[in-house]
Coordinates of C-alpha atoms and ligand atoms in Angstrom, one line a residue:
X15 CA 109.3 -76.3 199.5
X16 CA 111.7 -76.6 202.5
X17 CA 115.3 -77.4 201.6
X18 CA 115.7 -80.0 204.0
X19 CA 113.6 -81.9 202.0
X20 CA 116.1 -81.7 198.1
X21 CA 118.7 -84.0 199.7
X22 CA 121.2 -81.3 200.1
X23 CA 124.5 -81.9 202.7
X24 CA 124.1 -80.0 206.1
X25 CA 126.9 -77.9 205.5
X26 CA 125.0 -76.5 202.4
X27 CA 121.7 -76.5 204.3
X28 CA 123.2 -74.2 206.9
X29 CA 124.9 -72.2 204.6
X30 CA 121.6 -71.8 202.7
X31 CA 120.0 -70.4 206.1
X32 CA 122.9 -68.3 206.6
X33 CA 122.1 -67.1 202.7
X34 CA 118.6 -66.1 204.3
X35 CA 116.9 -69.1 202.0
X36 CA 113.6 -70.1 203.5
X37 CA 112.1 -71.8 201.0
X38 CA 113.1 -73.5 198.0
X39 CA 111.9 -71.5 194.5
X40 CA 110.2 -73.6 192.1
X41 CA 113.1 -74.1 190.0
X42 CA 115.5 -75.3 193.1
X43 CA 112.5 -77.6 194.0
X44 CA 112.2 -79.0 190.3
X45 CA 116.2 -79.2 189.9
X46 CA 118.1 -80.5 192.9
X47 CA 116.5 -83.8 194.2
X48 CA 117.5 -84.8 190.1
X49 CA 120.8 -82.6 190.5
X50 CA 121.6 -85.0 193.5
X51 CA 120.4 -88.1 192.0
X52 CA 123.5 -87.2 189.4
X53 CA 121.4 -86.4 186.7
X54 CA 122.0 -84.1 183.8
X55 CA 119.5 -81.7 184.0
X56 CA 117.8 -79.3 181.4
X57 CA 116.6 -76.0 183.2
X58 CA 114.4 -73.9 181.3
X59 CA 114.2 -70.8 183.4
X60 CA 115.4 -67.1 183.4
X61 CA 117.5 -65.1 185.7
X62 CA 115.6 -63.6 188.6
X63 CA 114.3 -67.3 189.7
X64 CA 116.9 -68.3 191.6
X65 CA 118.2 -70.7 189.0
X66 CA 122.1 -70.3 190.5
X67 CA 121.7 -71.9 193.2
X68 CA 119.7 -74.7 192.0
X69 CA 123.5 -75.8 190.3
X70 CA 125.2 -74.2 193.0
X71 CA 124.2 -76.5 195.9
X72 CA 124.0 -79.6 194.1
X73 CA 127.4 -78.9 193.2
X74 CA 128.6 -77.6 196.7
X75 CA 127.3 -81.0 197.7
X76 CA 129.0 -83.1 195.5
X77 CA 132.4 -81.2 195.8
X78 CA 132.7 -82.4 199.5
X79 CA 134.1 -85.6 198.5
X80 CA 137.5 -85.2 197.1
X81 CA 140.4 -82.3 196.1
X82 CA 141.3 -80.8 193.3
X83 CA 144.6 -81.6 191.6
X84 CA 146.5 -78.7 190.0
X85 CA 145.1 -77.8 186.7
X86 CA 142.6 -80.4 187.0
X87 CA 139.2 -78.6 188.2
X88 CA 136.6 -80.3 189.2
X89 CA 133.7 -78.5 187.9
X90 CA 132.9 -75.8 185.3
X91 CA 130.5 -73.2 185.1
X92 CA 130.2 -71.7 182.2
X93 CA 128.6 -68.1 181.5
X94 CA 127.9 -65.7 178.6
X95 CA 129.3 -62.7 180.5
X96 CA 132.1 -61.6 182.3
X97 CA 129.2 -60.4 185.1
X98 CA 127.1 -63.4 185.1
X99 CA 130.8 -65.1 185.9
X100 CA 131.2 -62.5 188.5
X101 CA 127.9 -62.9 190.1
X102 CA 127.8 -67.0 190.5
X103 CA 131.2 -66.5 192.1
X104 CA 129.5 -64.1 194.1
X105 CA 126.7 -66.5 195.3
X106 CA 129.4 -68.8 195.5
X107 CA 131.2 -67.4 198.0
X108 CA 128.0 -66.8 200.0
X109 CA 127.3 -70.2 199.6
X110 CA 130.3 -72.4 200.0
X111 CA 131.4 -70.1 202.8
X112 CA 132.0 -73.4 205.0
X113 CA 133.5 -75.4 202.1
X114 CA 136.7 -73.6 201.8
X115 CA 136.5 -74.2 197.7
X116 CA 139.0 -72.8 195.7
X117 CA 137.4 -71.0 193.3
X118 CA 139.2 -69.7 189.5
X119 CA 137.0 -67.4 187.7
X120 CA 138.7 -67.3 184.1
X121 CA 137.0 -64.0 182.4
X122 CA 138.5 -62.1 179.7
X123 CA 139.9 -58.2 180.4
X124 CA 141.9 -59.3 183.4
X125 CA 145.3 -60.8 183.2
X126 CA 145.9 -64.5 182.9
X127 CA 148.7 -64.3 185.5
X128 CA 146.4 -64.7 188.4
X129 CA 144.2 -67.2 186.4
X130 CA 146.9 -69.3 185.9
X131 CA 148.4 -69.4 189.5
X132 CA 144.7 -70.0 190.6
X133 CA 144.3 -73.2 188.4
X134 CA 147.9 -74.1 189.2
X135 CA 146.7 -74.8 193.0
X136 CA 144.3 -76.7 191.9
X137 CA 141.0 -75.0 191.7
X138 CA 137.7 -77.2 192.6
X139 CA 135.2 -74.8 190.6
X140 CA 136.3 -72.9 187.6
X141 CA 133.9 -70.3 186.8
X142 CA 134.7 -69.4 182.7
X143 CA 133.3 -67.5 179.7
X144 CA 134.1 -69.8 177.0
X145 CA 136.6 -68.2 175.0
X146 CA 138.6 -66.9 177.9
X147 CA 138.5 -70.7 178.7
X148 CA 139.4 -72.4 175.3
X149 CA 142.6 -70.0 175.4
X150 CA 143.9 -71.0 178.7
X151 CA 143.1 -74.8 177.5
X152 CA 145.2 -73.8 174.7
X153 CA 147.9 -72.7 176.2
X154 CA 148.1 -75.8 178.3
X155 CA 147.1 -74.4 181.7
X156 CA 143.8 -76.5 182.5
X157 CA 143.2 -80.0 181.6
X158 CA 139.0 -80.8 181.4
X159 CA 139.1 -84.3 181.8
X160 CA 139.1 -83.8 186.0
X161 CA 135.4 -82.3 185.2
X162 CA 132.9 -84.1 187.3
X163 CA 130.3 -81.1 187.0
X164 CA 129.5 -79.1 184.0
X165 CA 127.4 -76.3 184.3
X166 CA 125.8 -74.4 181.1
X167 CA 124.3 -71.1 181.7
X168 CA 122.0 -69.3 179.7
X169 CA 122.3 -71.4 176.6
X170 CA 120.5 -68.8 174.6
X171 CA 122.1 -65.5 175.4
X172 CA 125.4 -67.8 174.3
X173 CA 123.7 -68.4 171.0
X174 CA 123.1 -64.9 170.5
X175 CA 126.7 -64.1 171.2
X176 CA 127.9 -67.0 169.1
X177 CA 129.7 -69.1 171.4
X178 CA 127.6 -72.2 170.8
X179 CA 131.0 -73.6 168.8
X180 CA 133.2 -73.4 171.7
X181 CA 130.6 -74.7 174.2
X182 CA 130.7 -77.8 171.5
X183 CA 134.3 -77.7 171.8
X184 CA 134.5 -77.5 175.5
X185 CA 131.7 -80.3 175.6
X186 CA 133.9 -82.8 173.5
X187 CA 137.0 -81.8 175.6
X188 CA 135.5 -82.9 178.9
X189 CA 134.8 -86.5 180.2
X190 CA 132.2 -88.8 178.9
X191 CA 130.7 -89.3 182.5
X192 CA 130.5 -86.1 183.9
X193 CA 126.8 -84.7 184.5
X194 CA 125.4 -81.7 182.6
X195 CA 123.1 -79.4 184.2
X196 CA 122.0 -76.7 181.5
X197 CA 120.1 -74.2 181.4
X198 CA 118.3 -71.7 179.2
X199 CA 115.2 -69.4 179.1
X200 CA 114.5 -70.5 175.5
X201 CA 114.7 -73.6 173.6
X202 CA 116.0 -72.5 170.2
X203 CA 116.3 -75.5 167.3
X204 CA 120.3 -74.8 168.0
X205 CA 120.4 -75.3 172.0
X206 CA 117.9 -78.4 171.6
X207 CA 120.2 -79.6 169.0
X208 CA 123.1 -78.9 171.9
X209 CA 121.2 -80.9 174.6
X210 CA 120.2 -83.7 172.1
X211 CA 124.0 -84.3 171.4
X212 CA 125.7 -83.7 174.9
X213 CA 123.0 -84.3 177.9
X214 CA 122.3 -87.9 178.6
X215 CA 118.7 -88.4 179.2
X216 CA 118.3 -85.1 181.1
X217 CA 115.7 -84.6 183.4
X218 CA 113.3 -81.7 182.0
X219 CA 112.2 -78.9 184.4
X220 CA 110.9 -75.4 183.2
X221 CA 109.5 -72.9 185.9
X222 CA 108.0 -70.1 183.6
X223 CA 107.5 -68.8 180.3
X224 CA 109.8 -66.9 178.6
X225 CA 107.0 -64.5 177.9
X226 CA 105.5 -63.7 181.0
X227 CA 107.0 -61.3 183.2
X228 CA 107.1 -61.1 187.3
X229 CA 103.8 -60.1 188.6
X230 CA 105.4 -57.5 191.0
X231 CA 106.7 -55.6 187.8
X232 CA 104.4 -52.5 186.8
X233 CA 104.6 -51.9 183.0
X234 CA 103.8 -49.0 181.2
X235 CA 104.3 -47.3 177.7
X236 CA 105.3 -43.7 177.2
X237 CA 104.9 -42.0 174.0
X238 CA 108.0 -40.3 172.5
X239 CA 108.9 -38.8 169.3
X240 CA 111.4 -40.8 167.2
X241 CA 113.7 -37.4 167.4
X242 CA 116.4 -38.2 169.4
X243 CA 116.7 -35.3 171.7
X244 CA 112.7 -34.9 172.5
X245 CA 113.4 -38.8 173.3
X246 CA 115.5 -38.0 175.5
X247 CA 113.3 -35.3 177.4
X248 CA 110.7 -37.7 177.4
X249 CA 113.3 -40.3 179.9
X250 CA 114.5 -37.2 181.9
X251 CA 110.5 -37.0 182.8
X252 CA 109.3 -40.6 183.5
X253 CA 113.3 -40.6 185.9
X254 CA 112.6 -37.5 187.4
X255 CA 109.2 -39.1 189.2
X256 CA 109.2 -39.1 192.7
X257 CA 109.7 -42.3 193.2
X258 CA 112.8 -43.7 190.8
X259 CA 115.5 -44.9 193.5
X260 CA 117.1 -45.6 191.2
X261 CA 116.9 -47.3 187.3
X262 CA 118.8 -49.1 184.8
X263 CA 118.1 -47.4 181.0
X264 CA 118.2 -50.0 178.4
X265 CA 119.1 -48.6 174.7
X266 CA 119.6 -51.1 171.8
X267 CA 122.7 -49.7 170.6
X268 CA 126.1 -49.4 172.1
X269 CA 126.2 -45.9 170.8
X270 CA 123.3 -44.5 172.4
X271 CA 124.2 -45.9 175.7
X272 CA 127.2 -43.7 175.4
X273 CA 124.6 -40.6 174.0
X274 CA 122.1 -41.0 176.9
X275 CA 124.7 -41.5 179.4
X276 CA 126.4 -37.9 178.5
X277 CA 123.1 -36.4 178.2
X278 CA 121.9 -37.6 182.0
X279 CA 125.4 -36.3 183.1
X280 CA 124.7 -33.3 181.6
X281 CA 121.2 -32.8 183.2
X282 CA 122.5 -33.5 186.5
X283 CA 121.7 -36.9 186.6
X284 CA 123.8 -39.7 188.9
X285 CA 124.4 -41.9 186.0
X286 CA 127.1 -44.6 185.0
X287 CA 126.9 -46.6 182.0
X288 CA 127.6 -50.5 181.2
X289 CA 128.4 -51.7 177.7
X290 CA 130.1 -54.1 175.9
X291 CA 133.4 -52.2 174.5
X292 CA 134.0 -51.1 178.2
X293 CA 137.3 -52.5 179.8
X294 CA 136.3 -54.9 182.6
X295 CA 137.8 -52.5 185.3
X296 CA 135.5 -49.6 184.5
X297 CA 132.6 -52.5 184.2
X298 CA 133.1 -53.7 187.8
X299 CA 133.8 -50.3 189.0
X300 CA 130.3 -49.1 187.3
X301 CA 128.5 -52.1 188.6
X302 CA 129.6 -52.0 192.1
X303 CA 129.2 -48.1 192.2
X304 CA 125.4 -49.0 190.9
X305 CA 125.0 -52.3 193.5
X306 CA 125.8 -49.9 196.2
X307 CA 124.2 -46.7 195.4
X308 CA 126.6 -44.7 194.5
X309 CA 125.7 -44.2 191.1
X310 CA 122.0 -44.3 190.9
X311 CA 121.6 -44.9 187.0
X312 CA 122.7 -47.1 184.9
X313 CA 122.7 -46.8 181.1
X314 CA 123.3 -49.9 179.9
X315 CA 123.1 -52.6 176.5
X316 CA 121.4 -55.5 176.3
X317 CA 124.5 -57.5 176.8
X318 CA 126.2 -56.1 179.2
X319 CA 123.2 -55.9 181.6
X320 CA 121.8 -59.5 180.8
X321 CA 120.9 -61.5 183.7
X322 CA 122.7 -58.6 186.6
X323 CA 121.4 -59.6 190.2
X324 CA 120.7 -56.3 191.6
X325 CA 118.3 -56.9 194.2
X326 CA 116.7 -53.4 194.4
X327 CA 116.7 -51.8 190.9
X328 CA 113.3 -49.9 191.5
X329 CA 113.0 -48.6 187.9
X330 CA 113.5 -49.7 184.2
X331 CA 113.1 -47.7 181.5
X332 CA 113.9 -49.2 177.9
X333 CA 114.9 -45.9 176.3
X334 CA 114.4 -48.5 172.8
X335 CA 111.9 -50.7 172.8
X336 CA 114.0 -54.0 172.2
X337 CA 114.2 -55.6 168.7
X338 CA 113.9 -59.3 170.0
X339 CA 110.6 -59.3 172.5
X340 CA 112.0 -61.9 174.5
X341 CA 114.8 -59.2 175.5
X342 CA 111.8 -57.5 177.0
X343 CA 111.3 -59.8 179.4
X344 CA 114.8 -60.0 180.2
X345 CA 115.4 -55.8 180.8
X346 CA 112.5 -55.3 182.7
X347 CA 113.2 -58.3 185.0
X348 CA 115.9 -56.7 186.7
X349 CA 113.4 -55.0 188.5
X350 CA 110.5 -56.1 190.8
X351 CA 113.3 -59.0 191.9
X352 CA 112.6 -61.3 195.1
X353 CA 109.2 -60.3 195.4
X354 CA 109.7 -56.4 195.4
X355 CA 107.4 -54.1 193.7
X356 CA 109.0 -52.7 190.3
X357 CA 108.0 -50.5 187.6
X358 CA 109.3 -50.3 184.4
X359 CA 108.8 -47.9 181.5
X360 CA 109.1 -47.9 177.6
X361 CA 109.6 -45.3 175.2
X362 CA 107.7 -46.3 172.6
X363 CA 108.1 -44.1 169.1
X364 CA 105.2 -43.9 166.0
X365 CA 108.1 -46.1 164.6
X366 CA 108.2 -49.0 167.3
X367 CA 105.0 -49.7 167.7
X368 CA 105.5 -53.2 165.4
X369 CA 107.8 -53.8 167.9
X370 CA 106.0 -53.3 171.1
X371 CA 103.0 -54.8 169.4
X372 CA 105.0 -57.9 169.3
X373 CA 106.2 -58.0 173.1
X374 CA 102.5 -57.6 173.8
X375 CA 101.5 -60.7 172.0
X376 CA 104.2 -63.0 173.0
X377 CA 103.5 -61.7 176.8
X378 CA 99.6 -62.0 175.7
X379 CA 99.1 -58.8 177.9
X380 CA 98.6 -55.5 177.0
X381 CA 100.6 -52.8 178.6
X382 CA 98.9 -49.8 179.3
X383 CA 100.0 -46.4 178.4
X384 CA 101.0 -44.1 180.5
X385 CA 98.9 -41.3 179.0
X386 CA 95.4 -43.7 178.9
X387 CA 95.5 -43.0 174.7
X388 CA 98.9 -44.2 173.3
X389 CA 99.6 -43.1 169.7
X390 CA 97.4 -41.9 167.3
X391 CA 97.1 -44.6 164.2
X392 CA 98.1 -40.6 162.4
X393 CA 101.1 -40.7 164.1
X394 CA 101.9 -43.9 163.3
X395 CA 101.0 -44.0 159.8
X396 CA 103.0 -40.9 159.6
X397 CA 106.7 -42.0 161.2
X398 CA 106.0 -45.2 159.4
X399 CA 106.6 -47.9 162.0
X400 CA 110.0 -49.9 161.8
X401 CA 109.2 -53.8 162.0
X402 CA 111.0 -56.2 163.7
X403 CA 114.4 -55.7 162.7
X404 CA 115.3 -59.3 161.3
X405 CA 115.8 -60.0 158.0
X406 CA 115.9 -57.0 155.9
X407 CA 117.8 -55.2 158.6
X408 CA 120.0 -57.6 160.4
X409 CA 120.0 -57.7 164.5
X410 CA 119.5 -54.1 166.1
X411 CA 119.9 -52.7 162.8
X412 CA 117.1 -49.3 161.8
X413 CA 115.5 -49.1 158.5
X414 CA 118.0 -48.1 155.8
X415 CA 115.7 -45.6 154.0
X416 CA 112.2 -47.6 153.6
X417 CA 110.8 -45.7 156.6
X418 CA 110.3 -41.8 156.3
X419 CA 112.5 -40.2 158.6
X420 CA 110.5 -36.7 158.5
X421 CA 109.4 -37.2 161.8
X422 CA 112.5 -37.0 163.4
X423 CA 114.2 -33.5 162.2
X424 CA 118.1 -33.2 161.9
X425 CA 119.1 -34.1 165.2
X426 CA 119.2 -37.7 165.2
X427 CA 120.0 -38.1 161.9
X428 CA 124.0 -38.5 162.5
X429 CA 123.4 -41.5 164.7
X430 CA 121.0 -43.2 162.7
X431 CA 123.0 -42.8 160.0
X432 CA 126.0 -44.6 162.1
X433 CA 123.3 -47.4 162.5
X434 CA 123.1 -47.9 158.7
X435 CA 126.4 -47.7 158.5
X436 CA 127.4 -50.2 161.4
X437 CA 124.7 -52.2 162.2
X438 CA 125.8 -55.5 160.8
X439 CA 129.2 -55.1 162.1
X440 CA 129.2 -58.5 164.4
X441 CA 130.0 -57.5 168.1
X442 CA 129.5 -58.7 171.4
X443 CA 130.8 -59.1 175.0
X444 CA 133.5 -60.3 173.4
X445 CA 134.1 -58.0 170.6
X446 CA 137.3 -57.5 172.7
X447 CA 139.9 -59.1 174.6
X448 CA 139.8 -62.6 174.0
X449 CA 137.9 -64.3 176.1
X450 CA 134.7 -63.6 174.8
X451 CA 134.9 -64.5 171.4
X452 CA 132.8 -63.2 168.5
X453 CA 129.3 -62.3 168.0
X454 CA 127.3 -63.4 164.6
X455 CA 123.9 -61.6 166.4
X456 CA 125.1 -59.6 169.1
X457 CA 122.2 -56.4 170.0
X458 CA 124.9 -54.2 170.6
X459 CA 126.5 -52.3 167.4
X460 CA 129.9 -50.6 167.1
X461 CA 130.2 -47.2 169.1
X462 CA 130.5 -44.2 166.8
X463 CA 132.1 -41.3 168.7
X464 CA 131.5 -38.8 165.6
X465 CA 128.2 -39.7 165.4
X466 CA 127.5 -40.0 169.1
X467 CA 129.5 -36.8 169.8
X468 CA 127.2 -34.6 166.8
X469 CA 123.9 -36.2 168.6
X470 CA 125.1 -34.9 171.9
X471 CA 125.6 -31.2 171.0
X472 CA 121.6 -31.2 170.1
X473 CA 120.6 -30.8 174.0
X474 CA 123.8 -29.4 175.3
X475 CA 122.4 -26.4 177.1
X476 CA 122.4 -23.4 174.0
X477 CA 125.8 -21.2 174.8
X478 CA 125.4 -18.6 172.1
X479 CA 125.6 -18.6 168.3
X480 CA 129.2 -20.2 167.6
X481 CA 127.8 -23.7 169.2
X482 CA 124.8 -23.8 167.8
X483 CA 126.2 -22.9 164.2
X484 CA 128.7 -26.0 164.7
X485 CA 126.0 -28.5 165.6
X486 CA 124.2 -27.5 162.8
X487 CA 126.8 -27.9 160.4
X488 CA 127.0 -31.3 161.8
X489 CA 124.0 -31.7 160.8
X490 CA 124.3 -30.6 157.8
X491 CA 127.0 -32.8 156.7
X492 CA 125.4 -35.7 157.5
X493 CA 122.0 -34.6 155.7
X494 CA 121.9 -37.0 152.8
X495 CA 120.0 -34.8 150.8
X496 CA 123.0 -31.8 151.1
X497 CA 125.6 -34.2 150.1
X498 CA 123.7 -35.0 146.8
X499 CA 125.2 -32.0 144.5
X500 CA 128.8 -33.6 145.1
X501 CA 128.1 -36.7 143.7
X502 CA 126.1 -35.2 140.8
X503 CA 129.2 -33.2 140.5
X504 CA 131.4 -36.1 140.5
X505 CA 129.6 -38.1 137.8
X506 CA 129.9 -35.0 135.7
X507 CA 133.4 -34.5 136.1
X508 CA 133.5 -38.1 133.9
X509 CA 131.6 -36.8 131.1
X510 CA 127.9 -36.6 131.2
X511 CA 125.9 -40.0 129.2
X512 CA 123.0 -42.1 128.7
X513 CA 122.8 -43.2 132.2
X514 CA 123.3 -40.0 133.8
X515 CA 120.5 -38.7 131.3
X516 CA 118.3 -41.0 132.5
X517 CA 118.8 -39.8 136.2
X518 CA 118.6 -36.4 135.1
X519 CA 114.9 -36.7 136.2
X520 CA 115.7 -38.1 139.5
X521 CA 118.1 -35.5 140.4
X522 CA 116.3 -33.4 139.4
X523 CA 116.5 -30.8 142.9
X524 CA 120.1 -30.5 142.4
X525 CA 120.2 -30.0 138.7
X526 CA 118.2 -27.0 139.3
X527 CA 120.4 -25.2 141.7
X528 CA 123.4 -24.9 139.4
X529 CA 123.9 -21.5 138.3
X530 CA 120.4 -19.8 138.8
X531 CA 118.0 -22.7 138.5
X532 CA 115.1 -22.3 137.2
X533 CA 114.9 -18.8 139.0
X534 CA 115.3 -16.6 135.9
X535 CA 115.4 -12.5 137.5
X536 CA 113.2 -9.9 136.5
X537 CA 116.0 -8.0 134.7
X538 CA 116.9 -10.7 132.3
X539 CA 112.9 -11.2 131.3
X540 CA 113.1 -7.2 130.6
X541 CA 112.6 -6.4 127.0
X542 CA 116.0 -4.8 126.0
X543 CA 113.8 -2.9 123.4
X544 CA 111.4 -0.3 124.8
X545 CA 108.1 -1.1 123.9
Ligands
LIG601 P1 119.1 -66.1 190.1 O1 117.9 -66.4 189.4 O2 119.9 -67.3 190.4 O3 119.9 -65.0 189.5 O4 118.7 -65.6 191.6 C1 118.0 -64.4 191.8 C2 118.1 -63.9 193.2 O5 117.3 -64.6 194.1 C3 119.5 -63.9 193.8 O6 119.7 -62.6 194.4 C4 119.5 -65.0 194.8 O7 120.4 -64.7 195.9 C5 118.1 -65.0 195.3 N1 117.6 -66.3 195.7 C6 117.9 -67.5 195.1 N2 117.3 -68.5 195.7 C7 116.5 -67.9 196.7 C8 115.6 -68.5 197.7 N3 115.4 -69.8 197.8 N4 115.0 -67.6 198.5 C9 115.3 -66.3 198.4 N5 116.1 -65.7 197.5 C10 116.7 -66.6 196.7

């Protein structure tokens, strides 16, 4: 659909043909004409189908009547991320260019300073995260009740990082008759519960599925083993095909962004990485070094990479196949964008199979395997496939013992067992500074430099025996099995009873190895009498 035709202002129809817009995408078509009619609006869509500007130019419109008074914006946006903030300013700018908008884009890790003098001239669109927004309300630098326009973004991804409170808060802060344009790429029971108490009558337009994914995208499973390192070769294969421009590397955890990250260094491989614990400054630097080809990989976490506009990613490879399958959807739709051919590959371990088993049903496609065979139902059987995550576990968390880890060897043992130890740990975005405030759910989990460091000696080149003897001494101290003697130890030290009888049986192994064991030598069996 033409834009002509979505009652947009001329200035923002030429700016939109400056932008290079020809047509309208489905979700601009569906949004704007009930956008202009001052509607609230409830947007089911994801990121990739141009759902930005289907708020941006309704809002550019509307903004040409009127200034903003100090501290009194007149519109909000309000985003999960300090990069989705970054990016609608962004489009912003290339949009408003002949609007000459002051724009305040209040994200945590940066100082308030310029934040403040921003809003102090009166900004017409603030831009926010919502905790780094609550605190400058707090501290009596912004009033809400100038807000004409309030923007939600990606409703869900805030309910994941638990900052569905202060989007309540901010809601019941601003003016009755503002209009709400909200959107999401799922409909959770807690974001309908949001729209049900703060849109009025919205006007309902969904473009696509959460579960399908762009046509353009090529998907394909790789087998790996659940070991880390032989992981790892596996990636350093599928990147080093011919043609990989360039590719972001999902990884569940925190941690093992850092752990890939050295290891591509290490191999040679352009790479930057792009987590959540990661001080804005090195963010932006990483993400413009990325956008402009200067670093040509990108390890990154669910969190930090949701919903990047990079228009050319050519590759994604999920290093983890993602515990929630709608985060599937998400990582490998930052390739294939605006029509462009992508490709994106999955490791897929004899332990994740539930888990890309369930992406496959809630996309209702199969993905083929790179090899034409997949894994055996041996090798699964074998590893002992990790479900879903989710209840036993907790988000992102790894089996805490039910699932035989024999598969594996030592080598990833010390990061697995930083998982165990970490994975419930609440974190986030926002597990910082304090704009983005707290994650119940948050994917990403707690870095752990010991563990991450032990996990990287395994496929640092060999340089002789005194590395090799330190990594497996790591190794060894994080084997569960060789720490057992010191606790037996321990509970002896306190006098030996019923209970620790009872265990005798179970502890067996270690009993044995006191003093000789069971291994009684020749000698002693030796008559001492000749025969
Ligand atoms: P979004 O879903 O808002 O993240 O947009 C994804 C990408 O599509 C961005 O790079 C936009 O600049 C681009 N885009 C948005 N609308 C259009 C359009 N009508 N035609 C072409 N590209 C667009």
């Amino acid at each position: 659909m033409s834009f002509a035709d979505l009652g947009l202002s001329p200035k923002v129809l030429s700016a939109v043909q400056a932008a290079g817009y020809e047509t309208a995408t489905p979700i601009q078509a569906q949004a704007i004409p009930y956008a202009m009619m001052g509607r609230d609006v409830l947007g089911i869509a994801q990121t990739g189908t141009g759902k930005t500007a289907s708020f941006v130019l309704p809002m550019l419109t509307k903004l040409e009547q009127g200034r903003a008074r100090a501290r009194m914006p007149r519109s909000l946006i309000l985003e999960p991320t300090r990069e989705l903030a970054a990016q609608v300013a962004d489009e912003i700018e290339v949009l408003g260019k002949q609007h000459k908008l002051t724009v305040a884009l209040l994200i945590g890790g940066v100082s308030y300073d310029e934040q403040d003098k921003k809003l102090d001239r009166g900004a017409d669109i603030v831009i926010a995260t919502p905790g780094r927004l609550l605190d400058h309300f707090q501290r009596g630098k912004l009033l809400l009740n100038g807000i004409q326009v309030l923007v939600v973004d990606e409703a869900d991804r805030m309910l994941d990082m638990g900052f569905i409170p202060d989007i309540e808060k901010i809601c019941k802060r601003l003016p009755f008759t503002r209009q709400t344009l909200f959107f999401s790429a799922t409909m959770p029971a807690e974001i309908q519960r949001l729209v049900n108490n703060f849109l009025h009558q919205p006007a309902r337009v969904e473009v696509a599925q959460r579960s399908s994914a762009a046509t353009t995208i090529k998907q394909r499973l790789a087998k790996a083993p659940v070991e880390a390192k032989g992981k790892r070769e596996v990636l350093r294969e599928l990147m080093r095909a011919e043609n990989v421009k360039n590719a972001i590397i999902f990884c569940n955890r925190k941690k093992d962004v850092g752990i890939v990250l050295r290891s591509l260094q290490r191999h040679g491989f352009n790479a930057g990485g792009l987590h959540g614990d990661m001080d804005q400054r090195t963010r932006t630097a990483t993400l413009e070094g990325f956008r402009d080809g200067s670093i040509t990989f990108l390890a990154a976490s669910d969190v930090a990479a949701r919903g990047l506009d990079i228009p050319a990613v050519s590759h994604v490879f999920n290093y983890d196949v993602p515990i929630h399958p709608e985060d599937y959807v998400h990582r490998i739709g930052r390739t294939g964008r605006a029509g462009r051919e992508g490709f994106a590959a999955t490791l897929v371990t004899p332990k994740e199979i539930k888990a890309i088993k369930a992406i496959e049903k809630m996309m209702d496609q199969e993905i083929p395997w790179l090899d034409g065979e997949g894994l055996s139902e041996n090798e699964v059987e074998e590893a002992g496939s990790d479900d879903k995550g989710g209840r036993r576990r907790g988000r992102g968390g790894r089996s805490r013992g039910g699932a035989k880890k024999s598969a594996g060897g030592g080598s990833d043992r010390a990061p697995e067992k930083a998982v165990e130890a970490k994975s419930e740990a609440p974190v986030s975005e926002s597990a910082k500074p304090a704009d983005d405030k707290p994650a119940q759910k948050s994917v990403d989990d707690q870095p752990n430099d010991k563990a991450a460091k032990s996990a990287e000696k395994d496929d640092k080149p060999k340089k002789g025996r005194g590395s090799s003897d330190k990594s497996s001494s790591d190794r060894r101290s994080s084997d569960k099995s060789s720490s057992r003697p010191e606790k037996s130890a321990k509970s002896d030290k306190g006098g030996r009873n019923d209970k620790s009888n009872k265990n005798d049986k179970k502890k067996g192994d270690n009993e044995k190895v006191r003093g000789m064991g069971d291994h009684v030598p020749a000698f002693m069996m030796r008559s001492v009498r000749p025969s």
